[in-house]
Short mmCIF file of C-alpha atoms in Angstrom, two decimals:
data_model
loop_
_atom_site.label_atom_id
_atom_site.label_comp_id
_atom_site.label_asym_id
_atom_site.label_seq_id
_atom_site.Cartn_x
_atom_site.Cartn_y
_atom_site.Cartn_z
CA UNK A 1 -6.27 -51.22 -90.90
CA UNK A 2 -6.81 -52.82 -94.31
CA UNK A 3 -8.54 -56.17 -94.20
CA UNK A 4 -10.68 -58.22 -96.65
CA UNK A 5 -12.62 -61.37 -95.57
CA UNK A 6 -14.25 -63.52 -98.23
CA UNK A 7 -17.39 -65.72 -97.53
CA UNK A 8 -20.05 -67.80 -100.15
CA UNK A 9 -17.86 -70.28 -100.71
CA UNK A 10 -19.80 -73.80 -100.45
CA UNK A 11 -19.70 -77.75 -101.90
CA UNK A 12 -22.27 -77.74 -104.94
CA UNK A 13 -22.70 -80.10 -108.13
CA UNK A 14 -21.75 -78.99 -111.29
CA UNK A 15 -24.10 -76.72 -112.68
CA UNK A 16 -24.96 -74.38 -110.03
CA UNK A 17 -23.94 -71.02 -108.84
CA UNK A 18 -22.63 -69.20 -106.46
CA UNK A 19 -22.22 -65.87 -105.01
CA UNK A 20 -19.03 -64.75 -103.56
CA UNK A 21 -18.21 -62.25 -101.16
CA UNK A 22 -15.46 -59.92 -100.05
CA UNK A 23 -15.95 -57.60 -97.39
CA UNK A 24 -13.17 -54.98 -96.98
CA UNK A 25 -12.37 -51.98 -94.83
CA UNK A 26 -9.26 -49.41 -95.57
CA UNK A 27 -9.71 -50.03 -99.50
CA UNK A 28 -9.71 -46.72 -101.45
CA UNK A 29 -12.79 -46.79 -103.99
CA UNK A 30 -11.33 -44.51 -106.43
CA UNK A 31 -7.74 -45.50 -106.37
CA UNK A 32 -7.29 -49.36 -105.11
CA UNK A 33 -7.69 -51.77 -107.79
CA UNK A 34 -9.13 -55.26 -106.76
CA UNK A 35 -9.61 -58.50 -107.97
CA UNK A 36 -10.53 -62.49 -107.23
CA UNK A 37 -7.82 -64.97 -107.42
CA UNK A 38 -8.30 -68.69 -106.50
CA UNK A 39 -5.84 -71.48 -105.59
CA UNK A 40 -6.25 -75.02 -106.33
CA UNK A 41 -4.35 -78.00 -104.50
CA UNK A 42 -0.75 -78.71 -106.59
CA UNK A 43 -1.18 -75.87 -108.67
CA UNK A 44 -0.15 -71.91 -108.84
CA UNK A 45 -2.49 -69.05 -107.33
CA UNK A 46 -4.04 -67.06 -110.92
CA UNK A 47 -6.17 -64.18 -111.40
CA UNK A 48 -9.85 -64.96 -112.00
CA UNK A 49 -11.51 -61.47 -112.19
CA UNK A 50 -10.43 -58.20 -111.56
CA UNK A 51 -12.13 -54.50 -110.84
CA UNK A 52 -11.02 -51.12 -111.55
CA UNK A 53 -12.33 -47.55 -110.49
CA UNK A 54 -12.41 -46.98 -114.30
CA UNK A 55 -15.09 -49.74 -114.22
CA UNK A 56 -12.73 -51.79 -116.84
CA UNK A 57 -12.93 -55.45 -115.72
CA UNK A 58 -11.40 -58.44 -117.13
CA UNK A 59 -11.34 -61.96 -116.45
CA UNK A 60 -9.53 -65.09 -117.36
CA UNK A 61 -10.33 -67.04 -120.54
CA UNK A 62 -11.83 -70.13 -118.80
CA UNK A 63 -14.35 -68.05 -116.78
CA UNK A 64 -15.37 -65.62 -119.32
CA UNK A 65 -19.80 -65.77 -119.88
CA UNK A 66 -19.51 -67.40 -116.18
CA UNK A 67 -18.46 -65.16 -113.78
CA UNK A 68 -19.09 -61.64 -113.18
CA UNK A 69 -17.30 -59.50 -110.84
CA UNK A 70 -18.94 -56.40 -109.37
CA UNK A 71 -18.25 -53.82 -106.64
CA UNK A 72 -20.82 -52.31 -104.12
CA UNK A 73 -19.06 -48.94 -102.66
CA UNK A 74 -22.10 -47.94 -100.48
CA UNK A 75 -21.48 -51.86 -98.59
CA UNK A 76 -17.82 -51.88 -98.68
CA UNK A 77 -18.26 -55.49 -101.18
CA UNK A 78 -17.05 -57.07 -103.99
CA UNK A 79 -18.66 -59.97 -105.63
CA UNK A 80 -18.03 -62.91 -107.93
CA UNK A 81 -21.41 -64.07 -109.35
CA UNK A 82 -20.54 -67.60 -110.35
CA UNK A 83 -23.18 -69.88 -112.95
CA UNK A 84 -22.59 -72.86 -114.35
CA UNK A 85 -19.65 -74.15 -112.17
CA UNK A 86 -17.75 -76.95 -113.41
CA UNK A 87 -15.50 -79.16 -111.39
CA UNK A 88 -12.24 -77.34 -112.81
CA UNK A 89 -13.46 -74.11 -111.15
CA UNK A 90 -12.85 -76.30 -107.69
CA UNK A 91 -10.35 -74.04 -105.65
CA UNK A 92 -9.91 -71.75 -102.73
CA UNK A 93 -10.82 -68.15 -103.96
CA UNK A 94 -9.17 -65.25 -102.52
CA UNK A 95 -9.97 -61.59 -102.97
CA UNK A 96 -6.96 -59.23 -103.32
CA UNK A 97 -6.34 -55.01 -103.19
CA UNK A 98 -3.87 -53.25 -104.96
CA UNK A 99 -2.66 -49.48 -105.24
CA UNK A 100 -3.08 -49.39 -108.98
CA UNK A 101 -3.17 -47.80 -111.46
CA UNK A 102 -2.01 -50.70 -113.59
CA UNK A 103 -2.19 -51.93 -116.92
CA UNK A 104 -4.93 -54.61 -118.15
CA UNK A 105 -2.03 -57.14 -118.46
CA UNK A 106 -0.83 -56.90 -115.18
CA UNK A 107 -4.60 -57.31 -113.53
CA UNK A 108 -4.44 -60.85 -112.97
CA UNK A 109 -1.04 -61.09 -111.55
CA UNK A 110 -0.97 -62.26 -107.84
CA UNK A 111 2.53 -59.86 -107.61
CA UNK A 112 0.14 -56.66 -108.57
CA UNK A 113 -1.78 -57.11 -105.02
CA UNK A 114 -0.21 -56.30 -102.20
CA UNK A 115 -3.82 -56.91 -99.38
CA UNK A 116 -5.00 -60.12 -99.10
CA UNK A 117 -8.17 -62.15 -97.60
CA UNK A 118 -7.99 -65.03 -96.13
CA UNK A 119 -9.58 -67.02 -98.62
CA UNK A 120 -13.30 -68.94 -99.18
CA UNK A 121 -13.77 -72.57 -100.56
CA UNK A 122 -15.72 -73.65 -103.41
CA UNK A 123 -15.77 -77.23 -104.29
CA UNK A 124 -18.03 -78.54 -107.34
CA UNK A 125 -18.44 -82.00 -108.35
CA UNK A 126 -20.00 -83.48 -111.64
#
């Protein structure tokens, strides 16, 4: 009974912020790895953020000083904590669950997940 389900995703000018969420149930705290993904019309689904136990994050070069992505075990939540959105961060987001361990280089790979939400939209215009 593993299921994620994403919400905060909203239509904002560029230049604000957002806060993402991804509430899951049957995720592991100490041994599922998870991460944010996001999906833009035309183009392939790629890694944005991801989470280990270990508390070793990483994120992808064009979000790095912008987003920050942070678990809550006592809620069952993980977050994206978006600031200073630009209109090439436009995209559905997804949040994702893996079994893990895995190494830094594979975090961002869509192939590494194997649970997935349904998905949240955030839209930003200049």
């Amino acid at each position: 009974q593993v299921q994620l389900v994403e919400s905060g995703g909203d239509s904002v000018q560029a230049g604000a912020s957002l806060r993402l969420s991804c509430r899951y149930t049957g995720i592991s705290d100490f041994s599922d790895f998870m991460g944010w993904f996001r999906q833009a019309p035309g183009k392939q689904r790629e890694g944005v953020a991801a989470y280990s136990p270990e508390g070793r994050n990483s994120y992808v070069d064009s979000v790095k000083g912008r987003f920050t992505i942070s678990r809550d075990l006592s809620k069952n939540t993980m977050y994206l904590q978006m600031v200073n959105l630009k209109p090439e961060d436009t995209a559905m987001y997804y949040c994702a669950a893996g079994p893990g361990p895995f190494h830094a280089s594979r975090a961002l790979m869509p192939g590494t997940y194997n649970r997935w939400g349904q998905g949240t939209q955030v839209t930003v215009s200049s």
